[in-house]
Coordinates of C-alpha atoms (C1' of nucleotides) in Angstrom, one line a residue:
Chain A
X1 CA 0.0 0.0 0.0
X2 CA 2.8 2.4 0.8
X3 CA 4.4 1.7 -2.6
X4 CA 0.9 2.2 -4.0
X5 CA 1.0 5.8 -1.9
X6 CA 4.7 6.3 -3.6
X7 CA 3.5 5.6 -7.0
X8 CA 0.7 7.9 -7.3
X9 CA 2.3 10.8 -5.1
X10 CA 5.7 10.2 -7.7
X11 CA 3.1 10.3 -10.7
X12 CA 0.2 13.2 -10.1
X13 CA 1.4 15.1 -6.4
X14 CA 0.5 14.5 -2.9
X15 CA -3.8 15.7 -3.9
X16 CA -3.7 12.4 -6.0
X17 CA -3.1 10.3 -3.0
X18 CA -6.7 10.3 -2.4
X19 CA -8.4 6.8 -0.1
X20 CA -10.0 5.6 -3.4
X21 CA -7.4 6.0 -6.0
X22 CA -4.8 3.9 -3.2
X23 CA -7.1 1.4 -3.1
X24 CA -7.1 1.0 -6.7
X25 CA -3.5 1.1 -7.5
X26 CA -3.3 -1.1 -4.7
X27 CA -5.8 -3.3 -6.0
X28 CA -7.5 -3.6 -3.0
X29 CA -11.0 -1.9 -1.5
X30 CA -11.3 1.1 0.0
X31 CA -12.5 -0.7 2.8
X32 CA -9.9 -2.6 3.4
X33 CA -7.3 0.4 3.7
X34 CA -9.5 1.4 6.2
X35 CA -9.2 -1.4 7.9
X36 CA -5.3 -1.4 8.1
X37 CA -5.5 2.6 8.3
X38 CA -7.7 4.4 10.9
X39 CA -7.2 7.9 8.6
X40 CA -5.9 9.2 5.9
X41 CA -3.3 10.9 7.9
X42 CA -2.0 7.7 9.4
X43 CA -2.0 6.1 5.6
X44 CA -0.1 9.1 4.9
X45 CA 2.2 9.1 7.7
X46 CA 3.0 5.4 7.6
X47 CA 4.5 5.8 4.1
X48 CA 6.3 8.7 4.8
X49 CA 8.3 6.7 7.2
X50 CA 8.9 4.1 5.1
X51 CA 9.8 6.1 2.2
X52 CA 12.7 7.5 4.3
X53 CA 13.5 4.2 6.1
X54 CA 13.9 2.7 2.5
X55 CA 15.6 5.6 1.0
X56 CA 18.4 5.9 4.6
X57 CA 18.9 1.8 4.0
X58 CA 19.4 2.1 0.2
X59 CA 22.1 5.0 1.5
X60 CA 23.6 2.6 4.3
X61 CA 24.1 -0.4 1.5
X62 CA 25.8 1.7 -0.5
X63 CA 28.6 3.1 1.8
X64 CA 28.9 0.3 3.6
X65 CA 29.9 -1.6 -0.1
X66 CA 32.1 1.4 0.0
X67 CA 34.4 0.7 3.3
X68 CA 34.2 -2.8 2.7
X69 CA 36.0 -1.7 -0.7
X70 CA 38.4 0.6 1.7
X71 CA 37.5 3.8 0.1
X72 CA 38.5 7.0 1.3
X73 CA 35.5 8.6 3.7
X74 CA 35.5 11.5 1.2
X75 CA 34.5 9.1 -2.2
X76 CA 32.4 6.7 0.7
X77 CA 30.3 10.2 1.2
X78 CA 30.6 11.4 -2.3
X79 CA 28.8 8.7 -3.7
X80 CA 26.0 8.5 -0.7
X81 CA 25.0 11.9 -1.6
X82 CA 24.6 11.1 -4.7
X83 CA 22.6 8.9 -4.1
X84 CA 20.1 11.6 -3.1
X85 CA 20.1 13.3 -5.9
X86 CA 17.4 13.0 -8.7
X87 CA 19.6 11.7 -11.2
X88 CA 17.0 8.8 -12.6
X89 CA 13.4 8.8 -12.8
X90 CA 13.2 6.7 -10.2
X91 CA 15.1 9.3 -7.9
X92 CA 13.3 11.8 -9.4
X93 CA 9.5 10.3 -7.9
X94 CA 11.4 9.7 -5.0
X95 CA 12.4 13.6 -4.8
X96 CA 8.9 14.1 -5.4
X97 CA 7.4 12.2 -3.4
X98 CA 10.2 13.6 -0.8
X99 CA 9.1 17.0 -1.2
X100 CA 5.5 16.7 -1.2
X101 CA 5.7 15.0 2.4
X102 CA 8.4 17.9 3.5
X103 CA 5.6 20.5 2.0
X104 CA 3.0 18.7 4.2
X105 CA 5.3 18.4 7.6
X106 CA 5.3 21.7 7.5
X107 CA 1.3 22.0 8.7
X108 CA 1.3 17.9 10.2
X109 CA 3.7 18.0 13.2
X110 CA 4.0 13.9 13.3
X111 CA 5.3 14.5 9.7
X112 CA 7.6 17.0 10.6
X113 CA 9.4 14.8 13.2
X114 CA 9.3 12.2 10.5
X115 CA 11.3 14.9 8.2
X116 CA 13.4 16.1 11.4
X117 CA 14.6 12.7 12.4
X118 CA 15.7 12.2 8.5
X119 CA 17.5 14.8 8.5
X120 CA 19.2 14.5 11.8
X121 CA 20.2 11.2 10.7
X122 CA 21.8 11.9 7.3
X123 CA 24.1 15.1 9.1
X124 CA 24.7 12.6 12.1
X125 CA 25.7 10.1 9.2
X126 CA 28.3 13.0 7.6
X127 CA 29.5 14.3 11.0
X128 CA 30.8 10.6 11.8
X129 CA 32.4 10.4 8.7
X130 CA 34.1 13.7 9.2
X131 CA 35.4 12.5 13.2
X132 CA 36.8 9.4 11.5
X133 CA 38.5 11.3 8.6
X134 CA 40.6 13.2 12.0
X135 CA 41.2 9.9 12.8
X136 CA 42.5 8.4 9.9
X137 CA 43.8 11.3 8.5
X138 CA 42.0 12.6 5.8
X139 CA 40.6 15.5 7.4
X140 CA 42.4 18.5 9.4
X141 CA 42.1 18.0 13.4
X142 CA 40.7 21.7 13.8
X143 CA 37.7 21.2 11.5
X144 CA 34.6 21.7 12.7
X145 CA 32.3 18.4 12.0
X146 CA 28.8 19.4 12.9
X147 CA 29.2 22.4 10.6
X148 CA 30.7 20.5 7.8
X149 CA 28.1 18.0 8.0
X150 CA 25.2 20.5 7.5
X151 CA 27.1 22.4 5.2
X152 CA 27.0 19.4 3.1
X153 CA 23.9 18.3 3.4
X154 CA 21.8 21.5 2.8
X155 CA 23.9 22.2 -0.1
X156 CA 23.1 18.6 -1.1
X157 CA 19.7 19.2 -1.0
X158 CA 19.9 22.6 -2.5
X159 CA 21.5 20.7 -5.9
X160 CA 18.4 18.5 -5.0
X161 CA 16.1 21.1 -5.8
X162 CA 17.4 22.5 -8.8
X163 CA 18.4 19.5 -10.8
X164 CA 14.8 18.1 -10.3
X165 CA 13.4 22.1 -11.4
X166 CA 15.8 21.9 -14.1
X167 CA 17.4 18.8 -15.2
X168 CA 18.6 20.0 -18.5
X169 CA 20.0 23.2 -17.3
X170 CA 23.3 23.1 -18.1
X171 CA 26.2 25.0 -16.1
X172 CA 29.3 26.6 -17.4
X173 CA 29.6 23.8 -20.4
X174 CA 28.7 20.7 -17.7
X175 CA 25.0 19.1 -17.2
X176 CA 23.1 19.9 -14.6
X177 CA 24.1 16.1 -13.0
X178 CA 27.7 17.0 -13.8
X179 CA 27.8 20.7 -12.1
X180 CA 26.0 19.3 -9.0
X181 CA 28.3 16.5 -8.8
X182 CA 31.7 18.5 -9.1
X183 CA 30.5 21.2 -6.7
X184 CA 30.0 18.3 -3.9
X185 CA 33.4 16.7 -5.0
X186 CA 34.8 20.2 -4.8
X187 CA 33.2 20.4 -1.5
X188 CA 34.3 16.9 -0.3
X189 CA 37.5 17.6 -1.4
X190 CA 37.9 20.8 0.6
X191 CA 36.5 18.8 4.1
X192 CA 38.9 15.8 3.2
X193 CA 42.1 17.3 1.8
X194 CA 44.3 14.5 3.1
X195 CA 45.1 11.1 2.6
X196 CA 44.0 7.8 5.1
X197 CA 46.8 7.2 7.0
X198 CA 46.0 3.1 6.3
X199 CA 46.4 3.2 2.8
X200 CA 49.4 5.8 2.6
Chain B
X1 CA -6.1 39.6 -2.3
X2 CA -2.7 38.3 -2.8
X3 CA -2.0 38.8 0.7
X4 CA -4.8 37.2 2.3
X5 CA -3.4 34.0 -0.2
X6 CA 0.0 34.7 1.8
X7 CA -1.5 34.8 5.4
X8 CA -3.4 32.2 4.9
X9 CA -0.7 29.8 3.5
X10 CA 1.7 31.1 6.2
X11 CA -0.7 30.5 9.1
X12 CA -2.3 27.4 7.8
X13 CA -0.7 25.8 4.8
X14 CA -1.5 25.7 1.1
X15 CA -4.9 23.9 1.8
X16 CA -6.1 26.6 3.8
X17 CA -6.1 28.6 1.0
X18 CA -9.6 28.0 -0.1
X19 CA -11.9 30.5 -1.9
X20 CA -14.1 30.8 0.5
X21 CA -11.5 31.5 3.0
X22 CA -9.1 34.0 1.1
X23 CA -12.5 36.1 0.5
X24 CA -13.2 36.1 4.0
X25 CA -9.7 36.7 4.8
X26 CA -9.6 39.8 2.4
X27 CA -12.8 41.2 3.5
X28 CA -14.4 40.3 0.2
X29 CA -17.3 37.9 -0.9
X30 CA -16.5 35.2 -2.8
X31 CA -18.1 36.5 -6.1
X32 CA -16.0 39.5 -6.1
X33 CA -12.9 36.9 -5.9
X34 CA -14.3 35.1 -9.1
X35 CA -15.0 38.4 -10.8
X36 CA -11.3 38.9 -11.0
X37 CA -10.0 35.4 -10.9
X38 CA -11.5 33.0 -13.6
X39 CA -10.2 30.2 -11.1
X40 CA -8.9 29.6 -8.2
X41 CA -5.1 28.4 -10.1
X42 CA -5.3 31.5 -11.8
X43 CA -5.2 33.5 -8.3
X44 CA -3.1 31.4 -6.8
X45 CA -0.9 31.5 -9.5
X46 CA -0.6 35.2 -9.3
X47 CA -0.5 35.3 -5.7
X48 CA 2.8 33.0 -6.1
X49 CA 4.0 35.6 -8.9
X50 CA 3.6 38.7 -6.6
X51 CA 5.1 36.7 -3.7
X52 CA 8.4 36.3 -5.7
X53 CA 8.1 39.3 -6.9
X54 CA 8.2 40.9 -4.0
X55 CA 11.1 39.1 -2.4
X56 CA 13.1 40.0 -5.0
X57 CA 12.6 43.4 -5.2
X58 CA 13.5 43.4 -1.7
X59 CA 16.5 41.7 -2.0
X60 CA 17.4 43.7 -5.1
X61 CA 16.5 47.3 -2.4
X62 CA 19.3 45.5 0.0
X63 CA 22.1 45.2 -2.3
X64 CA 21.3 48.3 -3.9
X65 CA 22.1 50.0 -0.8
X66 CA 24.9 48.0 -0.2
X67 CA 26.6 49.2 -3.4
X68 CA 26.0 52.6 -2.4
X69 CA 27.2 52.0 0.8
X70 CA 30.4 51.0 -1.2
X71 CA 30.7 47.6 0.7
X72 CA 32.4 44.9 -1.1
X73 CA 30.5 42.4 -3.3
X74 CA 31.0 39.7 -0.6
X75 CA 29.6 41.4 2.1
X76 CA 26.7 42.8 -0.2
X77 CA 25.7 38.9 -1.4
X78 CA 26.0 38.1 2.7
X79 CA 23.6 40.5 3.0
X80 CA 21.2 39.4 0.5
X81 CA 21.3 35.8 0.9
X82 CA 21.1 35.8 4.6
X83 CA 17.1 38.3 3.8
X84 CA 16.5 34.5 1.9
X85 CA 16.8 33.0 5.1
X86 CA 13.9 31.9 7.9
X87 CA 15.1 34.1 10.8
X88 CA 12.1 36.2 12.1
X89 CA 8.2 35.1 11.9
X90 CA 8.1 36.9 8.7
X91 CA 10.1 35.2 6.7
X92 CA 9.1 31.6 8.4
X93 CA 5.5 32.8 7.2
X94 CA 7.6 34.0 3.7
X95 CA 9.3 30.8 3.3
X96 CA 6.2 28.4 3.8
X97 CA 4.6 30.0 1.5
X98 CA 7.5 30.0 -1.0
X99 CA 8.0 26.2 -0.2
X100 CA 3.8 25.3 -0.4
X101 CA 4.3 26.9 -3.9
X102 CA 7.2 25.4 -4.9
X103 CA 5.7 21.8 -4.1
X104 CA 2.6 23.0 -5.7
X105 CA 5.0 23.8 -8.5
X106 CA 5.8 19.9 -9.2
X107 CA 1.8 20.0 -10.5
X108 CA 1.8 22.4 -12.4
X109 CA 3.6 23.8 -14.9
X110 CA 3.1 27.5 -14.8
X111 CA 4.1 27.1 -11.1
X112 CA 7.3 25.6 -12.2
X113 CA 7.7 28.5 -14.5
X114 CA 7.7 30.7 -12.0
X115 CA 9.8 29.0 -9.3
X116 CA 12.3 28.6 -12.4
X117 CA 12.4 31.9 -13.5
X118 CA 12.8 33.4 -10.0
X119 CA 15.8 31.1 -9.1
X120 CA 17.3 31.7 -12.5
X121 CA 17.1 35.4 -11.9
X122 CA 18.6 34.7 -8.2
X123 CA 21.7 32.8 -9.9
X124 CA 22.0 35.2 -12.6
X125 CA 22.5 38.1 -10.0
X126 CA 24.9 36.3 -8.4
X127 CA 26.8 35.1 -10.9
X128 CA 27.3 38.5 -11.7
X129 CA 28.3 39.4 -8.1
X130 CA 30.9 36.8 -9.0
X131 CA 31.7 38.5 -12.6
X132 CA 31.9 41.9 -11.1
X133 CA 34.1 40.5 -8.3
X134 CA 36.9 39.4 -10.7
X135 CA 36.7 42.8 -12.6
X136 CA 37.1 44.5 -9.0
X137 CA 39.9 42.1 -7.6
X138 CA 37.6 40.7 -4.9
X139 CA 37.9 37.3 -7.0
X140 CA 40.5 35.2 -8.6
X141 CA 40.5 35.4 -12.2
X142 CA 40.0 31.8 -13.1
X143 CA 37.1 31.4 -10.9
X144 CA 33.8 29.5 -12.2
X145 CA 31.0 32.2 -11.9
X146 CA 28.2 30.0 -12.8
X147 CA 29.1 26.7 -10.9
X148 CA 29.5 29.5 -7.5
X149 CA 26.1 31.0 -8.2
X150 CA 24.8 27.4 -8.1
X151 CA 26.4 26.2 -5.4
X152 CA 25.6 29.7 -3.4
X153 CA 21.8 29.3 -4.2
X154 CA 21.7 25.8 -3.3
X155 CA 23.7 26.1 -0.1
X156 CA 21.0 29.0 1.0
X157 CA 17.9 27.0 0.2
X158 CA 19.4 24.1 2.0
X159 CA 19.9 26.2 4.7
X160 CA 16.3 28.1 4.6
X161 CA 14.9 24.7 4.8
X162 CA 17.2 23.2 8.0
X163 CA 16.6 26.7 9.6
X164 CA 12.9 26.4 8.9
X165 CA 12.9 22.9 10.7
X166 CA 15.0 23.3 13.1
X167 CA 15.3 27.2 14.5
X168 CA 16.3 26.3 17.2
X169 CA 19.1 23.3 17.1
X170 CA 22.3 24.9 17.6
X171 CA 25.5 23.3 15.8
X172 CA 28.5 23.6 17.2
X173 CA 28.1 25.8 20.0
X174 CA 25.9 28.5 17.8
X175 CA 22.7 28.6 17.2
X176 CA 21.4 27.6 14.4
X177 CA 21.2 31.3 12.7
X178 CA 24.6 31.9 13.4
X179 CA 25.3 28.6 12.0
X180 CA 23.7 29.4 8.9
X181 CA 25.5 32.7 9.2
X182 CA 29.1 31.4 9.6
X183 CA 28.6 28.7 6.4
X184 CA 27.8 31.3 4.0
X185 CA 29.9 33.8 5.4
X186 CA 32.8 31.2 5.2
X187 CA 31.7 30.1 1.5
X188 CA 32.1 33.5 0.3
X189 CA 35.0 34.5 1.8
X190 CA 36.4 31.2 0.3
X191 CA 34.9 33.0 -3.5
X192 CA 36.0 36.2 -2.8
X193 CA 39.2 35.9 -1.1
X194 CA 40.9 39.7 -2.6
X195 CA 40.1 43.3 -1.9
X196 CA 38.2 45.7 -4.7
X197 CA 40.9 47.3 -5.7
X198 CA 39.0 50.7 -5.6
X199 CA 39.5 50.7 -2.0
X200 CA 42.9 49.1 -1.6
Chain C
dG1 C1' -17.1 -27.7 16.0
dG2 C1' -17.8 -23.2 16.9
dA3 C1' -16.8 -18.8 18.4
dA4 C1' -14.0 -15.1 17.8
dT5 C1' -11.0 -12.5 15.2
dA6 C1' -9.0 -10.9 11.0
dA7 C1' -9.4 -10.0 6.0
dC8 C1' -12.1 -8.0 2.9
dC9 C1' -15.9 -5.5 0.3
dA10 C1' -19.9 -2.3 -1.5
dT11 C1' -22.1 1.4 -0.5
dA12 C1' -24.2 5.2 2.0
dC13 C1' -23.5 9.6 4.3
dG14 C1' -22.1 14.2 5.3
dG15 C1' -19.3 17.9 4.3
dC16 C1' -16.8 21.0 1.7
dG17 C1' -14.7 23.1 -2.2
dG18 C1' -14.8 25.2 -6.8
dT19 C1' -17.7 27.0 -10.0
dA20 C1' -22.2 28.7 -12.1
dT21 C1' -26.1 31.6 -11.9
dG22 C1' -28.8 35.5 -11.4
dG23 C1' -29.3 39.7 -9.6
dC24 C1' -28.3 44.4 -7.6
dT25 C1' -25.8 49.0 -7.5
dA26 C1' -23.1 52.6 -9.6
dC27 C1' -21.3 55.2 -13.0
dG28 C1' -19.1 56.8 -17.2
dA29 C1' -19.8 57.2 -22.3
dG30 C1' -22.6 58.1 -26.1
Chain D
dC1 C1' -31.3 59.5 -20.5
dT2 C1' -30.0 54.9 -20.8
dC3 C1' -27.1 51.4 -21.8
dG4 C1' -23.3 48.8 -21.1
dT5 C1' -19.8 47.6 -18.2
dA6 C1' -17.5 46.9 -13.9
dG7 C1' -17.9 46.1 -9.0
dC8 C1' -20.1 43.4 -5.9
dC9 C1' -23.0 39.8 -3.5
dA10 C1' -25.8 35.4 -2.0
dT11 C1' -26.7 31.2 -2.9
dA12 C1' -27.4 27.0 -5.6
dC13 C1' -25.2 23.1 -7.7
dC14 C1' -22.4 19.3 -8.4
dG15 C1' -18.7 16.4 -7.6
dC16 C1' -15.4 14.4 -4.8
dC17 C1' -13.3 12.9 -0.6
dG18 C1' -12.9 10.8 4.0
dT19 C1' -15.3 8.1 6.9
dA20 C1' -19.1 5.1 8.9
dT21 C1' -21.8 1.1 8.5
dG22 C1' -23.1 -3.5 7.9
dG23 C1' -22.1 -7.3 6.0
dT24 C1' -19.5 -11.8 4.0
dT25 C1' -15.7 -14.9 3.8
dA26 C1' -11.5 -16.9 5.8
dT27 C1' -8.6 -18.2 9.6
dT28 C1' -7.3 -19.3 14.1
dC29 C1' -7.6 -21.0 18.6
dC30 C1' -10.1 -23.3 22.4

DNA sequence: GGAATAACCATACGGCGGTATGGCTACGAG
DNA sequence: CTCGTAGCCATACCGCCGTATGGTTATTCC
């Protein structure tokens, strides 16, 4: 049912998300999303979370594959931000979808924590990696981690926004993908400027 | 009319926004509302354009006085990207609104136009902050102007949002204002590193 | 076996939102 | 003067949406 929510939010916006039309693309009754669902707002809520629980575990797979490889922290981050960028349609519904419940949190308080603890998680996420880069060497012992971290992910999301708003906008002879990708490398690179003492 | 849109999405979301409602809200009946709105898109549509509009002619009376002021470019983009920013009840009420619309905007297309046009006209003056900065001396020669407008638009709107969800978590020791403050601050010090030469 | 609980459905109900309709005043142009 | 147009209003209409209701079929547990 919460896919069906995804689909239809990702397809025609949050107003299309109506009981009826999940029932259908569920292929169920409307009755019987009642019965699992007291309200629309728990229906609504309950794939909101799991939207972000899916989307924080697809990011956890990924960078753990990465330090299993023995990457450096700063390619390990690079490519988990990335990941949260709109760079396919399916990250494009997802963005969608994404920003249609962060549009909503901001009147539904239970969705707002929802958004909150995302966030919290993803800079908590980035501000490890930046206290392990001290540690192994890759980042500079005075920098400052909690800044760095949501530094790096507001401008993530920033790049979010535009390359959904403008995918084909190109910048200064790059794509859109490209630009976005180069400013976070550029970014990463500036956080990270040394090398893991493990590998040197 | 416009207004009672914005005080209504500000207070109470997008939803809130209904005809009934905005006529009450502007002191109107609903039939005058019609008379000059042939639909309720077309009135929210305009509401959104004078929203914008307004913001940026009040970010464009900012750096205006800034140049008279003869401050450096730096200082005068500081100044404009921090009005962009959710830091007093206005501008929380400014930036929901700005955000409902910019949802809104994944719906429908003239939205999108809109929300495209205004950031392209907020990257455009910035890139030519970054232009007029290498002319000036405040910026080095070989510098990417378009790729820093990005990034600089991006980082804000990352930061609106965070500062929007979270006014009051504090990073680092500052609050999350300062916080805000201190990135941008830091990210154009890092684009403009010189001094305008007219004032060396 | 049978009762209770869960899965499941069709449909009715009440409310509300956008729009349509018809009418009333005022006033400026011809 | 009067006619047309703009300003303005109350209300009716219709559709849709969330929810309530009452029921039927499975399943599970004593």
């Amino acid at each position: 049912m919460a896919e069906a929510v995804h689909r239809l939010i990702a397809h025609d916006g949050l107003d299309a998300a109506t009981m009826a039309a999940v029932a259908r693309e569920a292929g169920f009754s409307v009755g019987l999303v009642q019965h699992y669902f007291k309200s629309k707002d728990e229906l609504l809520l309950f794939a909101y979370q799991r939207i972000t629980a899916s989307l924080l575990e697809r990011v956890a797979t990924i960078t753990a594959r990465g330090e299993a490889a023995g990457q450096p922290i700063r390619d390990i981050l690079l490519t988990g931000l990335k990941e949260l960028l709109p760079l396919d349609a399916a990250r494009r519904g997802e963005h969608r979808v994404s920003r249609a419940f962060q549009a909503r949190a901001m009147d539904v308080p239970a969705a707002a924590a929802v958004a909150e603890a995302t966030a919290a998680m993803i800079t908590g996420k980035i501000a490890q990696g930046v206290e392990n880069g001290k540690e192994c060497g890759e980042v500079e012992p005075g920098t400052d981690a909690a800044l760095g971290a949501v530094e790096l992910t507001a401008l993530t999301d920033g790049l979010a926004d535009r390359l959904y708003r403008e995918p084909d906008r190109s910048v200064a002879g790059r794509s859109g993908a490209e630009a976005a990708e180069a400013i976070l490398a550029d970014r990463l690179a500036a956080l990270f400027p040394g090398e893991c003492r493990h590998y040197a």
